[in-house]
Every structure is written in structure tokens, then in C-alpha cells.
């Protein structure tokens, strides 16, 4: 027998990892776990437990407490109680605890990896070589941030008590992604692990004990969705950080709308994996093994849609099938296994159901001839070809080892297909041409793009979605901002309805000529669809003019115009700066007449100050336009990750009432500066400002549609804006009711929401009214990973 023949006929022998250490750990706990609250282990208030089992065998591993509302209340109380002392520590002291966590994770790495594999069903190779090392890296990285936090984030404070809810696909890693940045920034935490995989979180609680973490800083409450819901609804929680399904993400948004809780969501995906004809096809196939078969495809950013250039589709499919035939499915503790068990029966059934539906919709299903183990929850690696882009398997997250393949002809078609999804978490682009890959990467609507690679993660690089994949980032500098707030924002007083003109002496100028203003849509002055106008009165109730009463149709037209003007976001930052300077110049030329008119509504002093401060604000954002730049990360692998700031898209803005000019510019300018297009509802009490604004815009070079003005009743127009599915963001300045409406009604397409949280912000104060914090909300970060090296 030749060596080559021998090589080909060689079989893998079993190479099982010994689970005895992990089993001994379970035994030490009597295979029954309470919660970790206030630094001690507590039995559940209602005495209820549920089973967690090994999905590869069905064998029970332990009983775990089912958290009730009372348990959640106790945990939040402990976290609240620990907050002040945790915040009194120096950054260095907090850094020491995070460092100790990293060290303990490393010391117990093998036991944690085995425990993770037992509870989740993922191959030991993955938990040992990917999950756990990344967990340690996350704690090390954030130990560093804790140490330098005060230097890097002056004027910022921790949010407070954080409720964190995590899924089952990367149990300990998701815990690390959540806990490390929260603690580094001085928050305390109540974390609820997923019901299928609670064990490593409990093992982590033990690590907190071992390192002597102050009691109550980390609390772990196990349980199901009801426990999660109790945490979300608890009034003592300042922020919810969630990873999981888009459906639950929506429920969380709804449940928190009427509160000041901050929310960050990392949700589902249907990420494209695009292979161009000039790609290294063998590399692309190997990438797919990681892209869709890693963790049985139960990965939010899995490359689950394969988009192949037509000319290589056949060749690539053959190579792929050949590689799939060598994938080994089986006992996850076997070190030579590629695909382990599916986490739970409901998930397996969901995969089966979706694949059947895909086939019924015309897809061709191909699976290699692999023999699945006789017991446990397994699914074969699966390739669905000829998938129609509208098919359920091209649109819905399957969360299993199933790849849906389609073809394209041109790069434009590839981009269109890739973006044809409600999600926007990640994408892979394979091409040997740096032009093609980077050009396509720039056009993809996704928070992470991997060039000639896939599923690369590092603590230094922000991870998170666009669109219905959620918002907020985990990792990197931007990940910390999810757990921090500017002091001035936290301390701002409650917004009370105050009469316009409060900020100045009420000295009214001569009555101005009666005017009827129009709406401003797509760069044109237009009459309102309703045909109605409302009277606008000044400080002494005198008639100042009439302003159109915009309605649903006007908003729809304005959104359409704003969407069409999206080229604004693709102009160079230098161009955007020039346009903003030009608007400032035009405002300056008309400053006297605008101030005069405005003074009838807000008094002479405030009117003059608003105009002056608005000109300055325009200059500021013109200055920022080409300076709010991204970063280049150096993760510890042979890649760079280019973190680009990108516009969120098209935003609806409800402007403050009591500062008609400055309030408008303070909200609209950061959005424009970042390249967003805007539909704004100007001050409801002085909507006549719209005429002054569009006259200034018309004489500047602002492209038509970049800013659209629809006057009318803020509460009615907000509703239409919030529910509009073609808007990407909503910014709403108003009272408690407006803020809650903005949050609640924008749940449909999970728009990004900014509100003043019912606070009165002082836009005259440049520290508050402009700058980085606003631009951070107006942008979202896209990380483009590019491999390099010998
Ligand atoms: P899920 O979203 O229900 O579970 C995630 C976490 O949320 C768990 O800890 C769960 O207990 C908790 N939860 C459930 N309902 C809640 C509620 N009303 N309030 C607060 N917390 C709640 O996800 P599930 O049912 O386990 O999986 C269903 C599908 O979701 C998967 O097939 C997959 O498509 C997607 N998914 C996406 C993940 C991601 O990483 N983006 C992770 C897990 C699931």
C-alpha cells in the first residue's frame, strides 16, 4: 500500500476528552444549583428548579433554580447595594478584579471548556480553542480599560445596575462580553444565563467568590424567559443588555419604552457570504466550514447565505460538497469532531421545519452521507441550492448547520442580494482583488465585514448589528460607551413645559408681516396634504403667522425624499463640512431678520443668542465633519480591523419647542454631519422657523432631500415617523409621553432611538449641546477585517 493510499484509508479513532473534572465539580455542588446573589448562594424563593442536560446524550447534568420575580428583586437589591462601594474603588482596584477573573478563567480553562461542551453540545475543540481563550482575552482587555478609564472618559459616569440576558450559543463568552465592560466602567450586574446553558455562568460565580469580588457586584440568577422578563421590567435596573432573538429584542424594547432604561440589543442575522470569481476558492470553502458549521451554525453572525458569482458557482459547489463529505459529526467531547449536537429539541425541530419549508419553496437539499450518532440531537451539514432570494430559508435565521446558496452576476447584484434582508449583523467577502472586496465591504449594511475570512472576533473590535440585528456594540471603545453616560446628561433637570422665551428678557420686537410658511420636502416648498394651517401666536398671544398642518402623507413623502437623498452620506466629509460652513454663512447674512422674527416667540435676548449659537454650532459640526474618524484595530491575529463610522441612514427628528432655532440645529446637525438624511418636525410652538430654515438651506448647497421639514402636531407626526418602516432612526426631544411614544412605536423595525429621557438639556452650553457624544449616536461603527501577513 502506498503512503498516499494509506493516508486516504486512515480512519479517525475516538479521541474523547475526559469529563471527570467537570463531573466532579457538578457532584461537589450536589448537582443542584441556587443563585449567586450578594456574594452568597441562595435557594430559589419559590423552591422551583429545572433540569439542564447534555444535548449529545440527553442525560441530565444538574437541577438549576428557576428564578421568580422575588429572586430577581433580591438580585437587583444586592447589585444596587454594592454600587456605591464598587464605584468608590479606583480604576486600578477594579482592574485588579478583572485581571483576576482573566487569570482564574485561564487556570480553570479546561474544566470550563468541558462544562460548556457538556451543557451546550458544541465540539470541545471549539470551546477549548475559541470560546474560553476569548473569554480570558475579554477580561484582560477590559482590565486595561478599567485602569485607564478616568483618563480616557473624563466626565462620564457608569449607568448603574445592569440587567444582562444572554443566549445559549456562546454561554460563557456572552457572559464575558457583557460582564467585563460593565464592571470595567463601574457598574454592577445581574446576569441571567439562558435556560439551556446555565452551568458555566454558575462556575463563573464561583470564580467571583474565589477572587473575593465585593459582594453584590456580580449576581447570577438562572431561569427562563419569565425570569428575563422580570429583570427587564424591574424598575431598579438602569440598563438592559441583551443578546438573543429579534423577537425577544422587540419585546424588551416594548417593555422598557416607558422608562429611562438604556437598552442594547445584539440580535439575529442572515449574514451573506459572498464569493467572487477571482476568489481563492479553496480558502473560501475552508472559510465556510467556520462560517456556517462552526457551533452547528448556531451563531448569530453565521455566514448562512452563500452568494456565488455565477461563473464559479458549479465549481465552488463541487468543492464545497467534497469538503462537507469530510466533516465529522458526533460526540462533542471527541477532539476530532467538527460538528456537535444541537442545543435543544425545539431548536432541532425548528431547523427541520425550516429546511422542509425551503425545499417546498423550490430549494434543492444536499447532505453528505454521514452517519449521525444513534442518540442525542444532531443535524447533518446541509446545503440548500437554487434558493430563491425571497424564500424563507434566505430570509429567516435558521440557526443550524444549513447553508442557503444563491448566485449573482455583478458586484452590484451581489450587494443588492446581500442587503436584501431585514438583518445587518455581519458579512464575508471573498475576492483576491482589494478593490472589489473593499468596495463591496463599504456598501454592505452590516456591523462587521470579514474580507477573505470569517467569524473573527476580538475584544478590541466592536461587534454588533445594523437594522434589525440590533444596536450597540460589544468590544472596543464603542462597547464601553454602552455602559457609560455623560455626567451632564444624567444630571440634567426634568423637562417641564416652560413658556418659550424663558431664557431671555421678554421684549417683543415690532409685529412682523403675517406669513404663511410651507413644508419643505425634497428641496422644494410644498403645501400640506391636509390643506390646513394652524395659527402661530407669539408671547403676547398675537398672531404671528400660519403654519401648515402636516399629516401622514406629508411624512411619507418626506421620508421618501430623505431616502432618495442618501447620496449625502456618500459625499466626502470635506464636502459635508463645506456645505455646513455655507449654511452658517447664509444664516449669518440673515441673522438680523431671523432674530427679529424669532424674538416674537422667544423674546429678543434669546432670539439673538439662538442665532449666534446656531452659527457657532454649524461651524462646530463643519469642523467635526472630517474629524470624527474611525480607528484601525490590531487584534491578536494576522488581521487589521478597520472601524469605520457610518451614517445610520434616514432619521426622523422631533425638535425642542422652546428653542426653535438652536434646538433644531442641535439635533439635526450631528445627524447631517455624519451623513444621515433627516425628516424634522420643527418646534411645535414656533413652527414658522421652518421658513427661515428652508430659505437658508435653499441658498446653500445642501442637496434637496437631505433635510425635510414637516410642521404640525409633534405627537401625531412622531407616531407616523416612529411607525415608518423605512426610517432607520428616531430622535425625539420632548416630555415623558413623547419619549415613551418614540420608543414604543418604533419597535416594528427596531429603529435606533435617541431621546432626551424627559430631561431639559441646555443647548446653549456647548459642553452639552454638541460634539462627540451626539456624533456617536448619529453614527454606527462598521468593522472591516482585512487579513495580512506572510
Ligand atoms: P431567546 O431570544 O428566546 O433567548 C435568549 C435569552 O433571552 C434567554 O436567556 C432567554 O431566557 C431570554 N428570554 C426569553 N424571553 C424573554 C423575555 N420575554 N424577556 C427577557 N428575556 C427573555 O432565543 P431562543 O428561543 O433560545 O432561540 C430562538 C431563536 O433565536 C434561535 O433559533 C435563533 O434564531 C435566535 N437566537 C439568536 C441568538 C443570537 O446570538 N443572536 C442567540 C439565541 C437565539
mmCIF file of N, CA and C and ligand atoms in Angstrom, residues 165-170 174 192-196 223-230 232 242-249 251-252 266-269 298-301 347 350 397-399 425, ligand 1:
data_model
loop_
_atom_site.group_PDB
_atom_site.id
_atom_site.type_symbol
_atom_site.label_atom_id
_atom_site.label_comp_id
_atom_site.label_asym_id
_atom_site.label_seq_id
_atom_site.Cartn_x
_atom_site.Cartn_y
_atom_site.Cartn_z
ATOM 1 N N UNK A 165 -28.988 39.728 29.813
ATOM 2 C CA UNK A 165 -29.665 38.476 29.449
ATOM 3 C C UNK A 165 -28.939 37.894 28.250
ATOM 4 N N UNK A 166 -28.517 36.661 28.394
ATOM 5 C CA UNK A 166 -27.658 36.104 27.349
ATOM 6 C C UNK A 166 -28.230 34.793 26.798
ATOM 7 N N UNK A 167 -27.797 34.419 25.603
ATOM 8 C CA UNK A 167 -28.308 33.206 24.974
ATOM 9 C C UNK A 167 -27.416 32.006 25.267
ATOM 10 N N UNK A 168 -27.751 30.931 24.584
ATOM 11 C CA UNK A 168 -27.115 29.654 24.897
ATOM 12 C C UNK A 168 -26.014 29.251 23.918
ATOM 13 N N UNK A 169 -25.824 30.066 22.856
ATOM 14 C CA UNK A 169 -24.890 29.583 21.827
ATOM 15 C C UNK A 169 -23.413 29.757 22.195
ATOM 16 N N UNK A 170 -23.113 30.827 22.957
ATOM 17 C CA UNK A 170 -21.745 31.006 23.475
ATOM 18 C C UNK A 170 -21.892 31.414 24.937
ATOM 19 N N UNK A 174 -20.551 34.998 25.970
ATOM 20 C CA UNK A 174 -21.518 36.091 26.034
ATOM 21 C C UNK A 174 -21.532 36.721 27.430
ATOM 22 N N UNK A 192 -28.634 36.976 33.697
ATOM 23 C CA UNK A 192 -29.426 35.747 33.579
ATOM 24 C C UNK A 192 -28.922 34.946 32.386
ATOM 25 N N UNK A 193 -28.345 33.782 32.654
ATOM 26 C CA UNK A 193 -27.912 32.940 31.542
ATOM 27 C C UNK A 193 -29.126 32.272 30.886
ATOM 28 N N UNK A 194 -28.915 31.696 29.715
ATOM 29 C CA UNK A 194 -30.010 31.017 29.026
ATOM 30 C C UNK A 194 -30.372 29.729 29.768
ATOM 31 N N UNK A 195 -31.612 29.334 29.644
ATOM 32 C CA UNK A 195 -32.080 28.167 30.394
ATOM 33 C C UNK A 195 -31.434 26.861 29.940
ATOM 34 N N UNK A 196 -30.967 26.789 28.684
ATOM 35 C CA UNK A 196 -30.337 25.531 28.236
ATOM 36 C C UNK A 196 -28.901 25.405 28.722
ATOM 37 N N UNK A 223 -32.821 30.907 35.096
ATOM 38 C CA UNK A 223 -34.257 30.812 34.834
ATOM 39 C C UNK A 223 -34.543 30.950 33.352
ATOM 40 N N UNK A 224 -35.816 30.987 33.028
ATOM 41 C CA UNK A 224 -36.203 31.042 31.610
ATOM 42 C C UNK A 224 -36.602 32.459 31.193
ATOM 43 N N UNK A 225 -37.401 32.532 30.133
ATOM 44 C CA UNK A 225 -37.809 33.836 29.611
ATOM 45 C C UNK A 225 -38.561 34.663 30.652
ATOM 46 N N UNK A 226 -39.329 34.003 31.508
ATOM 47 C CA UNK A 226 -40.094 34.751 32.514
ATOM 48 C C UNK A 226 -39.148 35.442 33.490
ATOM 49 N N UNK A 227 -38.049 34.774 33.819
ATOM 50 C CA UNK A 227 -37.053 35.386 34.708
ATOM 51 C C UNK A 227 -36.437 36.595 34.010
ATOM 52 N N UNK A 228 -36.144 36.415 32.716
ATOM 53 C CA UNK A 228 -35.594 37.527 31.925
ATOM 54 C C UNK A 228 -36.558 38.704 31.907
ATOM 55 N N UNK A 229 -37.817 38.382 31.740
ATOM 56 C CA UNK A 229 -38.830 39.430 31.671
ATOM 57 C C UNK A 229 -38.911 40.205 32.996
ATOM 58 N N UNK A 230 -38.813 39.457 34.099
ATOM 59 C CA UNK A 230 -38.866 40.127 35.408
ATOM 60 C C UNK A 230 -37.687 41.085 35.564
ATOM 61 N N UNK A 232 -36.099 42.585 33.061
ATOM 62 C CA UNK A 232 -36.324 43.713 32.142
ATOM 63 C C UNK A 232 -37.277 44.725 32.763
ATOM 64 N N UNK A 242 -28.891 42.849 26.042
ATOM 65 C CA UNK A 242 -29.493 41.574 25.654
ATOM 66 C C UNK A 242 -28.836 41.016 24.399
ATOM 67 N N UNK A 243 -28.630 39.720 24.384
ATOM 68 C CA UNK A 243 -28.291 39.020 23.155
ATOM 69 C C UNK A 243 -29.267 37.873 23.010
ATOM 70 N N UNK A 244 -29.856 37.744 21.823
ATOM 71 C CA UNK A 244 -30.809 36.664 21.604
ATOM 72 C C UNK A 244 -31.632 36.922 20.363
ATOM 73 N N UNK A 245 -32.847 36.430 20.361
ATOM 74 C CA UNK A 245 -33.653 36.521 19.143
ATOM 75 C C UNK A 245 -34.208 37.930 18.946
ATOM 76 N N UNK A 246 -34.454 38.264 17.694
ATOM 77 C CA UNK A 246 -35.004 39.575 17.359
ATOM 78 C C UNK A 246 -36.380 39.743 18.010
ATOM 79 N N UNK A 247 -37.107 38.648 18.057
ATOM 80 C CA UNK A 247 -38.439 38.690 18.658
ATOM 81 C C UNK A 247 -38.391 39.143 20.127
ATOM 82 N N UNK A 248 -37.499 38.543 20.897
ATOM 83 C CA UNK A 248 -37.390 38.935 22.301
ATOM 84 C C UNK A 248 -36.801 40.345 22.406
ATOM 85 N N UNK A 249 -35.896 40.677 21.487
ATOM 86 C CA UNK A 249 -35.361 42.050 21.448
ATOM 87 C C UNK A 249 -36.494 43.062 21.337
ATOM 88 N N UNK A 251 -39.605 42.571 22.236
ATOM 89 C CA UNK A 251 -40.389 42.556 23.482
ATOM 90 C C UNK A 251 -39.696 43.412 24.536
ATOM 91 N N UNK A 252 -38.376 43.371 24.558
ATOM 92 C CA UNK A 252 -37.629 44.154 25.551
ATOM 93 C C UNK A 252 -37.778 45.652 25.266
ATOM 94 N N UNK A 266 -28.244 42.754 20.801
ATOM 95 C CA UNK A 266 -27.474 42.036 19.785
ATOM 96 C C UNK A 266 -28.362 40.876 19.363
ATOM 97 N N UNK A 267 -28.911 40.982 18.153
ATOM 98 C CA UNK A 267 -29.973 40.066 17.765
ATOM 99 C C UNK A 267 -29.546 39.146 16.621
ATOM 100 N N UNK A 268 -30.521 38.694 15.891
ATOM 101 C CA UNK A 268 -30.242 37.678 14.888
ATOM 102 C C UNK A 268 -29.544 38.213 13.639
ATOM 103 N N UNK A 269 -29.321 37.311 12.707
ATOM 104 C CA UNK A 269 -28.688 37.699 11.458
ATOM 105 C C UNK A 269 -28.984 36.704 10.353
ATOM 106 N N UNK A 298 -25.166 27.619 14.962
ATOM 107 C CA UNK A 298 -25.948 28.366 15.967
ATOM 108 C C UNK A 298 -25.170 29.619 16.357
ATOM 109 N N UNK A 299 -24.955 30.439 15.371
ATOM 110 C CA UNK A 299 -24.122 31.625 15.544
ATOM 111 C C UNK A 299 -24.873 32.798 14.924
ATOM 112 N N UNK A 300 -25.005 33.870 15.695
ATOM 113 C CA UNK A 300 -25.815 34.983 15.186
ATOM 114 C C UNK A 300 -25.221 35.548 13.902
ATOM 115 N N UNK A 301 -23.886 35.508 13.773
ATOM 116 C CA UNK A 301 -23.270 36.098 12.587
ATOM 117 C C UNK A 301 -22.858 35.019 11.579
ATOM 118 N N UNK A 347 -34.972 23.501 19.111
ATOM 119 C CA UNK A 347 -34.118 24.122 18.086
ATOM 120 C C UNK A 347 -33.942 23.171 16.899
ATOM 121 N N UNK A 350 -36.982 23.166 14.874
ATOM 122 C CA UNK A 350 -37.088 24.418 14.110
ATOM 123 C C UNK A 350 -36.245 24.318 12.826
ATOM 124 N N UNK A 397 -33.602 33.472 9.994
ATOM 125 C CA UNK A 397 -32.447 32.858 10.650
ATOM 126 C C UNK A 397 -32.795 31.399 10.981
ATOM 127 N N UNK A 398 -32.007 30.463 10.484
ATOM 128 C CA UNK A 398 -32.301 29.045 10.755
ATOM 129 C C UNK A 398 -31.613 28.608 12.047
ATOM 130 N N UNK A 399 -30.434 29.167 12.286
ATOM 131 C CA UNK A 399 -29.677 28.862 13.486
ATOM 132 C C UNK A 399 -29.355 27.377 13.571
ATOM 133 N N UNK A 425 -26.015 42.009 10.525
ATOM 134 C CA UNK A 425 -25.024 41.763 11.566
ATOM 135 C C UNK A 425 -23.615 41.643 10.991
HETATM 136 P P1 LIG B 1 -34.404 33.768 23.023
HETATM 137 O O1 LIG B 1 -34.209 35.112 22.472
HETATM 138 O O2 LIG B 1 -35.763 33.391 23.495
HETATM 139 O O3 LIG B 1 -33.416 33.550 24.279
HETATM 140 C C1 LIG B 1 -32.322 34.349 24.593
HETATM 141 C C2 LIG B 1 -32.368 34.737 26.069
HETATM 142 O O4 LIG B 1 -33.491 35.566 26.314
HETATM 143 C C3 LIG B 1 -32.514 33.569 27.024
HETATM 144 O O5 LIG B 1 -31.753 33.830 28.170
HETATM 145 C C4 LIG B 1 -33.983 33.591 27.386
HETATM 146 O O6 LIG B 1 -34.292 33.024 28.625
HETATM 147 C C5 LIG B 1 -34.266 35.071 27.405
HETATM 148 N N1 LIG B 1 -35.658 35.468 27.194
HETATM 149 C C6 LIG B 1 -36.632 34.803 26.511
HETATM 150 N N2 LIG B 1 -37.772 35.518 26.532
HETATM 151 C C7 LIG B 1 -37.522 36.652 27.214
HETATM 152 C C8 LIG B 1 -38.308 37.789 27.557
HETATM 153 N N3 LIG B 1 -39.567 37.916 27.185
HETATM 154 N N4 LIG B 1 -37.726 38.768 28.264
HETATM 155 C C9 LIG B 1 -36.432 38.679 28.623
HETATM 156 N N5 LIG B 1 -35.652 37.631 28.345
HETATM 157 C C10 LIG B 1 -36.185 36.612 27.649
HETATM 158 O O7 LIG B 1 -33.896 32.735 21.966
HETATM 159 P P2 LIG B 1 -34.270 31.163 21.848
HETATM 160 O O8 LIG B 1 -35.739 30.976 21.997
HETATM 161 O O9 LIG B 1 -33.393 30.431 22.760
HETATM 162 O O10 LIG B 1 -33.881 30.866 20.335
HETATM 163 C C11 LIG B 1 -34.792 31.148 19.292
HETATM 164 C C12 LIG B 1 -34.076 31.716 18.097
HETATM 165 O O11 LIG B 1 -33.485 32.960 18.450
HETATM 166 C C13 LIG B 1 -32.913 30.908 17.575
HETATM 167 O O12 LIG B 1 -33.313 29.904 16.712
HETATM 168 C C14 LIG B 1 -32.123 31.959 16.869
HETATM 169 O O13 LIG B 1 -32.675 32.191 15.596
HETATM 170 C C15 LIG B 1 -32.311 33.172 17.726
HETATM 171 N N6 LIG B 1 -31.177 33.361 18.652
HETATM 172 C C16 LIG B 1 -30.234 34.267 18.336
HETATM 173 C C17 LIG B 1 -29.132 34.411 19.136
HETATM 174 C C18 LIG B 1 -28.073 35.371 18.824
HETATM 175 O O14 LIG B 1 -26.955 35.197 19.268
HETATM 176 N N7 LIG B 1 -28.339 36.429 18.114
HETATM 177 C C19 LIG B 1 -28.933 33.597 20.331
HETATM 178 C C20 LIG B 1 -30.034 32.710 20.622
HETATM 179 C C21 LIG B 1 -31.081 32.608 19.782
#
